[in-house]
Short mmCIF file of C-alpha atoms in Angstrom, two decimals:
data_model
loop_
_atom_site.label_atom_id
_atom_site.label_comp_id
_atom_site.label_asym_id
_atom_site.label_seq_id
_atom_site.Cartn_x
_atom_site.Cartn_y
_atom_site.Cartn_z
CA MET C 10 -73.51 57.18 5.69
CA PHE C 11 -72.94 59.54 2.75
CA HIS C 12 -74.29 62.49 4.74
CA ILE C 13 -72.34 61.49 7.85
CA PHE C 14 -69.03 61.45 5.99
CA ASN C 15 -69.88 64.75 4.30
CA ALA C 16 -70.60 66.31 7.68
CA ILE C 17 -67.33 64.96 9.15
CA THR C 18 -65.21 66.28 6.29
CA SER C 19 -66.98 69.67 6.28
CA VAL C 20 -66.57 70.20 10.02
CA GLY C 21 -63.01 68.86 9.90
CA CYS C 22 -62.06 71.31 7.16
CA LEU C 23 -63.51 74.26 9.05
CA LEU C 24 -61.89 73.26 12.34
CA LEU C 25 -58.50 72.74 10.73
CA GLY C 26 -58.60 75.85 8.54
CA TRP C 27 -59.72 78.28 11.20
CA GLY C 28 -57.83 76.49 13.95
CA VAL C 29 -54.59 77.09 12.05
CA PHE C 30 -55.65 80.67 11.31
CA PHE C 31 -56.27 81.65 14.94
CA HIS C 32 -53.63 79.46 16.55
CA GLY C 33 -50.96 80.63 14.09
CA ARG C 34 -51.32 84.27 15.15
CA ARG C 35 -48.90 83.70 18.02
CA PHE C 36 -46.09 83.04 15.52
CA GLY C 37 -46.51 86.37 13.76
CA SER C 38 -45.11 86.75 10.25
CA ASP C 39 -43.59 83.25 10.22
CA VAL C 40 -46.90 81.68 9.20
CA LEU C 41 -48.94 84.74 8.19
CA LEU C 42 -49.20 83.78 4.52
CA LEU C 43 -49.67 80.10 5.32
CA ARG C 44 -52.51 80.52 7.80
CA ARG C 45 -54.43 82.92 5.54
CA PHE C 46 -54.40 80.52 2.64
CA VAL C 47 -55.12 77.51 4.85
CA ALA C 48 -58.25 79.25 6.19
CA ALA C 49 -59.38 80.27 2.69
CA VAL C 50 -58.73 76.88 1.08
CA PHE C 51 -60.35 74.77 3.76
CA THR C 52 -63.36 77.09 4.10
CA SER C 53 -64.09 76.88 0.36
CA PHE C 54 -63.46 73.13 0.39
CA ALA C 55 -65.84 72.74 3.36
CA CYS C 56 -68.49 74.58 1.31
CA HIS C 57 -67.83 72.16 -1.53
CA GLN C 58 -68.31 69.17 0.78
CA CYS C 59 -71.54 70.66 2.14
CA SER C 60 -72.85 71.26 -1.38
CA LEU C 61 -72.51 67.57 -2.16
CA GLY C 62 -75.63 67.02 -0.10
CA SER C 63 -77.63 68.53 -2.99
CA ILE C 64 -76.62 65.82 -5.47
CA LEU C 65 -79.13 63.34 -4.03
CA HIS C 66 -82.52 63.37 -5.77
CA PRO C 67 -85.44 60.95 -5.81
CA GLU C 68 -84.36 60.02 -9.35
CA GLY C 69 -80.79 59.18 -8.29
CA VAL C 70 -77.35 60.74 -7.85
CA GLU C 71 -76.58 63.81 -9.95
CA VAL C 72 -73.45 63.70 -12.12
CA PHE C 73 -71.14 66.69 -12.60
CA ALA C 74 -73.35 68.86 -10.41
CA SER C 75 -72.73 72.54 -11.12
CA LYS C 76 -72.52 73.86 -7.55
CA PRO C 77 -70.07 71.25 -6.12
CA LEU C 78 -67.95 71.45 -9.26
CA GLY C 79 -67.77 75.25 -9.14
CA LEU C 80 -66.86 75.28 -5.44
CA LEU C 81 -64.21 72.62 -5.98
CA CYS C 82 -62.74 74.71 -8.78
CA VAL C 83 -62.62 77.76 -6.50
CA SER C 84 -60.89 75.69 -3.80
CA LEU C 85 -58.26 74.46 -6.24
CA ILE C 86 -57.60 77.97 -7.56
CA ILE C 87 -57.08 79.35 -4.03
CA LEU C 88 -54.86 76.39 -3.15
CA CYS C 89 -52.72 76.87 -6.26
CA MET C 90 -52.40 80.62 -5.72
CA GLY C 91 -51.35 80.03 -2.12
CA GLY C 92 -49.07 77.17 -3.10
CA THR C 93 -47.28 79.24 -5.72
CA ALA C 94 -46.79 82.00 -3.13
CA ILE C 95 -45.15 79.58 -0.70
CA MET C 96 -42.92 78.38 -3.55
CA GLY C 97 -41.67 81.91 -4.22
CA ARG C 98 -43.93 83.09 -7.02
CA LYS C 99 -45.83 86.37 -6.50
CA HIS C 100 -49.03 85.52 -8.34
CA HIS C 101 -51.07 86.11 -5.18
CA CYS C 102 -50.06 89.81 -5.27
CA ASN C 103 -51.62 90.27 -8.72
CA LEU C 104 -55.24 91.40 -8.25
CA ALA C 105 -55.96 91.11 -11.99
CA LEU C 106 -54.93 87.45 -11.91
CA TRP C 107 -57.22 86.77 -8.96
CA VAL C 108 -60.11 88.38 -10.84
CA LEU C 109 -59.28 86.44 -14.01
CA MET C 110 -59.09 83.10 -12.21
CA LEU C 111 -62.09 83.48 -9.90
CA ALA C 112 -64.52 85.65 -11.87
CA THR C 113 -65.78 82.91 -14.18
CA PRO C 114 -66.28 80.16 -11.55
CA VAL C 115 -68.00 82.64 -9.21
CA ALA C 116 -70.21 83.92 -12.06
CA PHE C 117 -71.25 80.36 -12.90
CA LEU C 118 -72.04 79.70 -9.23
CA GLN C 119 -74.28 82.77 -9.13
CA LEU C 120 -75.97 81.68 -12.35
CA ASN C 121 -76.51 78.25 -10.82
CA LEU C 122 -78.24 79.81 -7.79
CA VAL C 123 -80.49 81.88 -10.07
CA MET C 124 -81.40 78.82 -12.15
CA MET C 125 -82.22 76.78 -9.04
CA ALA C 126 -84.28 79.60 -7.51
CA SER C 127 -86.28 80.01 -10.72
CA GLY C 128 -86.84 76.26 -11.10
CA ASN C 129 -84.97 76.09 -14.41
CA TYR C 130 -82.05 73.98 -13.17
CA HIS C 131 -82.09 70.46 -14.62
CA PRO C 132 -79.93 67.89 -12.82
CA LEU C 133 -78.28 65.19 -14.92
CA PHE C 134 -78.17 61.60 -13.74
CA HIS C 135 -76.24 60.32 -16.74
CA TRP C 136 -74.26 62.05 -19.44
CA SER C 137 -76.52 60.67 -22.17
CA GLU C 138 -79.37 62.79 -20.78
CA LEU C 139 -77.56 65.96 -21.85
CA ILE C 140 -77.93 64.98 -25.51
CA GLY C 141 -81.71 65.02 -25.10
CA PHE C 142 -81.61 68.73 -24.26
CA ARG C 143 -79.72 69.64 -27.44
CA HIS C 144 -82.89 70.37 -29.43
CA SER C 145 -85.52 70.73 -26.72
CA GLN C 146 -83.53 73.19 -24.59
CA PRO C 147 -80.44 74.33 -26.49
CA VAL C 148 -79.67 77.09 -23.95
CA PHE C 149 -79.35 74.53 -21.17
CA TYR C 150 -77.37 72.14 -23.40
CA TYR C 151 -74.78 74.67 -24.62
CA GLY C 152 -74.69 76.44 -21.26
CA ARG C 153 -73.75 73.24 -19.46
CA LEU C 154 -71.07 72.46 -22.07
CA VAL C 155 -69.57 75.94 -21.74
CA PHE C 156 -69.63 75.59 -17.97
CA VAL C 157 -67.76 72.28 -18.05
CA LEU C 158 -65.20 73.53 -20.58
CA PHE C 159 -64.46 76.66 -18.56
CA GLN C 160 -64.08 74.62 -15.39
CA LEU C 161 -61.58 72.31 -17.08
CA LEU C 162 -59.71 75.29 -18.51
CA PHE C 163 -59.24 76.88 -15.10
CA TRP C 164 -58.25 73.54 -13.60
CA LEU C 165 -55.53 73.22 -16.22
CA LEU C 166 -54.37 76.82 -15.66
CA SER C 167 -54.20 76.27 -11.90
CA ALA C 168 -52.30 73.01 -12.26
CA GLY C 169 -49.93 74.64 -14.76
CA MET C 170 -49.21 77.51 -12.36
CA LEU C 171 -48.50 75.03 -9.58
CA VAL C 172 -46.12 72.97 -11.72
CA ASP C 173 -44.34 76.12 -12.89
CA ALA C 174 -43.93 77.32 -9.29
CA PHE C 175 -42.68 73.90 -8.19
CA VAL C 176 -39.98 73.88 -10.91
CA PHE C 177 -39.06 77.46 -10.00
CA ASP C 178 -38.82 76.53 -6.31
CA CYS C 179 -36.59 73.53 -7.01
CA ARG C 180 -34.20 75.70 -9.02
CA GLN C 181 -34.14 78.41 -6.36
CA ARG C 182 -33.47 75.93 -3.59
CA ALA C 183 -30.69 74.28 -5.57
CA ALA C 184 -28.99 77.63 -6.23
CA THR C 185 -29.10 78.96 -2.65
CA PRO C 186 -27.24 77.81 0.45
CA LEU C 187 -28.97 75.33 2.72
CA SER C 188 -31.08 76.94 5.41
CA ASP C 189 -32.68 75.57 8.57
CA ASP C 190 -36.17 75.86 7.08
CA ALA C 191 -35.39 73.45 4.22
CA GLU C 192 -37.09 70.53 5.95
CA ARG C 193 -40.11 72.63 6.91
CA HIS C 194 -40.44 73.89 3.34
CA ARG C 195 -40.27 70.36 1.96
CA VAL C 196 -43.13 69.30 4.24
CA GLU C 197 -45.21 72.29 3.11
CA LEU C 198 -44.67 71.31 -0.52
CA ARG C 199 -45.79 67.77 0.17
CA PHE C 200 -49.06 68.93 1.67
CA ILE C 201 -49.70 71.42 -1.14
CA LEU C 202 -49.23 68.69 -3.74
CA LEU C 203 -51.27 66.24 -1.64
CA TRP C 204 -54.30 68.54 -1.52
CA ALA C 205 -53.95 69.59 -5.15
CA GLY C 206 -53.99 65.93 -6.17
CA LEU C 207 -56.91 65.23 -3.85
CA MET C 208 -58.97 68.08 -5.29
CA ILE C 209 -58.27 66.97 -8.84
CA ALA C 210 -59.24 63.43 -7.83
CA GLY C 211 -62.54 64.90 -6.62
CA LEU C 212 -63.62 65.03 -10.26
CA VAL C 213 -63.83 61.25 -10.43
CA PRO C 214 -66.89 60.70 -8.19
CA MET C 215 -68.71 63.47 -10.06
CA LEU C 216 -68.54 61.48 -13.28
CA PHE C 217 -70.56 58.57 -11.89
CA ASN C 218 -73.90 58.28 -10.12
CA SER C 219 -72.44 56.18 -7.29
CA LEU C 220 -72.49 57.17 -3.63
CA LEU C 221 -69.77 54.60 -2.86
CA LEU C 222 -67.21 56.67 -4.75
CA TYR C 223 -68.14 59.75 -2.74
CA ILE C 224 -67.80 57.81 0.53
CA ILE C 225 -64.35 56.51 -0.49
CA TYR C 226 -63.33 60.04 -1.45
CA SER C 227 -64.54 61.38 1.91
CA ILE C 228 -62.43 58.77 3.71
CA LEU C 229 -59.37 59.93 1.75
CA VAL C 230 -60.16 63.53 2.72
CA ILE C 231 -60.41 62.56 6.40
CA VAL C 232 -57.02 60.82 6.21
CA ALA C 233 -55.53 63.91 4.53
CA LEU C 234 -57.01 66.15 7.24
CA ILE C 235 -55.41 64.04 9.97
CA ALA C 236 -52.06 64.09 8.15
CA THR C 237 -52.31 67.87 7.70
CA ALA C 238 -53.11 68.41 11.38
CA TRP C 239 -50.05 66.33 12.29
CA GLY C 240 -47.95 68.35 9.85
CA TYR C 241 -49.09 71.59 11.48
CA TYR C 242 -48.26 70.18 14.91
CA ARG C 243 -44.71 69.47 13.70
CA LEU C 244 -44.50 72.99 12.28
CA VAL C 245 -45.51 74.42 15.66
CA ARG C 246 -42.80 72.39 17.38
CA TYR C 247 -40.29 73.66 14.81
CA LEU C 248 -41.27 77.30 15.36
CA ARG C 249 -41.21 76.96 19.14
CA ALA C 250 -37.77 75.34 18.99
CA ARG C 251 -36.49 78.19 16.83
CA ALA C 252 -37.96 80.81 19.16
CA ASP C 253 -36.36 79.10 22.17
CA GLY C 254 -32.98 78.71 20.47
CA ARG C 255 -33.32 74.92 20.37
CA LEU C 256 -33.81 74.55 16.63
CA ALA C 257 -30.37 73.18 15.84
CA SER C 258 -30.69 70.49 18.52
CA VAL C 259 -34.13 69.52 17.22
CA LEU C 260 -32.83 69.28 13.66
CA ILE C 261 -29.82 67.20 14.69
CA VAL C 262 -31.94 64.73 16.66
CA ARG C 263 -34.53 64.49 13.86
CA ARG C 264 -32.08 64.17 10.98
CA LEU C 265 -29.48 61.90 12.55
CA PRO C 266 -31.44 58.60 12.17
CA LYS C 267 -32.18 59.41 8.53
CA LEU C 268 -28.54 60.30 7.88
CA LEU C 269 -27.31 57.03 9.40
CA THR C 270 -29.40 55.02 6.93
CA MET C 271 -27.43 56.59 4.05
CA GLU C 272 -24.36 54.39 4.36
CA GLN C 273 -23.24 55.03 0.78
CA GLY C 274 -24.04 58.72 0.66
CA GLY C 275 -26.59 60.37 -1.63
CA THR C 276 -28.92 63.34 -1.32
CA THR C 277 -30.53 63.89 2.07
CA GLU C 278 -34.15 64.94 2.58
CA TRP C 279 -32.91 68.38 3.62
CA GLY C 280 -30.99 68.89 0.36
CA VAL C 281 -27.36 68.01 1.20
CA VAL C 282 -25.46 65.99 -1.41
CA LEU C 283 -23.10 63.48 0.24
CA LEU C 284 -20.39 61.80 -1.79
CA CYS C 285 -19.43 60.00 1.41
CA ASN C 286 -21.31 59.86 4.69
CA PRO C 287 -18.93 61.37 7.31
CA PHE C 288 -20.22 58.91 9.93
CA PHE C 289 -18.88 55.98 7.91
CA CYS C 290 -15.77 57.16 6.11
CA GLY C 291 -12.38 58.34 7.33
CA ASN C 292 -11.84 60.63 10.27
CA PRO C 293 -14.91 62.89 10.56
CA SER C 294 -14.41 66.61 11.02
CA LEU C 295 -16.80 69.06 12.63
CA ASP C 296 -17.25 70.77 9.26
CA ASN C 297 -18.20 67.56 7.43
CA VAL C 298 -20.61 66.29 10.07
CA ALA C 299 -22.31 69.69 10.48
CA GLN C 300 -22.68 70.05 6.72
CA ALA C 301 -24.17 66.56 6.44
CA LEU C 302 -26.72 67.39 9.13
CA GLY C 303 -27.50 70.77 7.57
CA VAL C 304 -26.59 72.85 10.64
CA GLU C 305 -23.90 75.38 11.52
CA ASN C 306 -20.57 74.23 12.97
CA SER C 307 -21.18 76.26 16.12
CA ASP C 308 -24.61 74.66 16.59
CA LEU C 309 -23.18 71.15 16.36
CA SER C 310 -20.37 72.09 18.72
CA ASP C 311 -22.87 73.46 21.26
CA PHE C 312 -24.98 70.31 20.91
CA LEU C 313 -21.98 68.07 21.64
CA THR C 314 -20.95 70.23 24.59
CA LYS C 315 -24.42 69.84 26.11
CA GLN C 316 -24.17 66.08 25.55
CA GLY C 317 -20.81 66.06 27.32
CA VAL C 318 -18.96 64.24 24.51
CA ASN C 319 -16.42 65.11 21.85
CA LEU C 320 -17.04 64.70 18.14
CA VAL C 321 -15.01 61.50 17.64
CA ALA C 322 -16.65 59.69 20.56
CA TRP C 323 -20.14 60.81 19.47
CA VAL C 324 -19.65 59.73 15.85
CA SER C 325 -18.24 56.38 16.95
CA ASP C 326 -21.17 55.85 19.33
CA GLN C 327 -23.75 56.65 16.65
CA ARG C 328 -22.00 54.46 14.10
CA LEU C 329 -21.95 51.46 16.44
CA ARG C 330 -25.58 52.03 17.42
CA HIS C 331 -26.45 51.93 13.73
CA CYS C 332 -24.51 48.68 13.35
CA ALA C 333 -26.42 47.22 16.32
CA GLN C 334 -29.70 48.26 14.75
CA GLN C 335 -28.71 46.56 11.50
CA LEU C 336 -27.74 43.39 13.34
CA SER C 337 -31.08 43.20 15.15
CA THR C 338 -33.39 44.10 12.26
CA THR C 339 -31.74 42.72 9.09
CA GLN C 340 -30.20 39.51 7.76
CA ARG C 341 -27.10 41.24 6.42
CA LYS C 342 -23.78 39.56 7.05
CA ILE C 343 -21.76 40.95 9.92
CA SER C 344 -18.79 41.56 7.61
CA GLU C 345 -21.04 43.47 5.18
CA ILE C 346 -22.42 45.69 7.97
CA ALA C 347 -18.93 46.37 9.27
CA ASP C 348 -17.56 47.27 5.85
CA SER C 349 -20.53 49.50 4.97
CA CYS C 350 -20.10 51.39 8.24
CA GLY C 351 -16.42 52.10 7.75
CA TYR C 352 -14.89 49.15 9.62
CA HIS C 353 -12.88 47.53 6.86
CA ASP C 354 -11.15 45.22 9.34
CA LEU C 355 -13.59 42.78 10.99
CA PRO C 356 -11.50 42.18 14.17
CA THR C 357 -11.34 45.97 14.72
CA PHE C 358 -15.11 46.17 14.38
CA THR C 359 -15.61 43.26 16.79
CA ARG C 360 -13.38 44.86 19.44
CA ALA C 361 -15.12 48.24 19.11
CA PHE C 362 -18.55 46.59 19.27
CA LYS C 363 -17.62 44.57 22.38
CA ARG C 364 -16.38 47.71 24.14
CA GLN C 365 -19.69 49.44 23.38
CA PHE C 366 -22.18 46.64 24.06
CA GLY C 367 -20.22 44.13 26.14
CA MET C 368 -20.64 41.27 23.65
CA ALA C 369 -19.57 40.21 20.17
CA PRO C 370 -21.74 41.20 17.17
CA SER C 371 -22.80 37.57 16.60
CA THR C 372 -23.93 37.22 20.22
CA TYR C 373 -25.80 40.52 20.06
CA ARG C 374 -27.64 39.34 16.94
CA GLU C 375 -28.66 36.06 18.59
CA LYS C 376 -30.11 37.88 21.61
CA ASN C 377 -31.77 40.81 19.85
CA HIS C 378 -32.74 39.74 16.35
CA ASP C 379 -36.46 40.30 15.63
#
């Protein structure tokens, strides 16, 4: 089972990485940086997963194996360099930084291959075994310690660069006007942080001589691969919609349900701060509704024209649909739902609801409550 899961994750990484690389060519510069780093990260991570097959020995499961650890470190470094680039930092343009970050892990991997070829590599099956080499083979003892310390150092440097870039990105996004790619960028950040956390978590199985931990970790990797493939599919839909001039409509349809759940305002997922949700307070204007949805006024106007409705009728329809959804899926009082959605007079809400759905709110709840 251990080898089966390793094979699945290795093949999955290669298919996803190179699938994104070749498929993304049709979108040109929009995903040029992304697809290069995706291919590099998932290729190195696939090599790491393949190398895990070498940790099984007749004596048991090797702990902190040099080759898998070195390849995992390389994967994390490439991921962090690519992640910082997507967040606006230019570390990936600095050749000296690439050499500094990758030279040591690559040198240790080459040394590991030489040691294994010469028969001088000694696998460890428990940390206590390393102490036994302190006097009998001091070169091996101190070499392994230096290797581990350098790996941890570069892990910390990579994580520090990623955190610094994330803080920088948050400040840049807060200081610039909202753009249509805000939601796409947020999704990219989530996946960068997901894989960074997953790679760091990959250290845990290496500390113990248990195959069960490796199998659990492989399952998590498979889940992350599926989620990443779905995220890329959504990115493709976003890029196609933008190329076809349908982006604003796609964003409105996608964001509207999330906006309607924010009855009291707040900060939306796409970065808009709402003191009051325009769908539930006062007389909504085209400016307020467009700003809340994170689109241009003209785009919202075109969307409504295609729907064949005016702004007031559309807002009223969406507000009442939200009220109906609350009635059918929650136990909230009807008066509370009405007040939260801007109907401060219950009879007015009841009349509007009956015009929309042909029945009173209480009757609708009785017929449709889950």
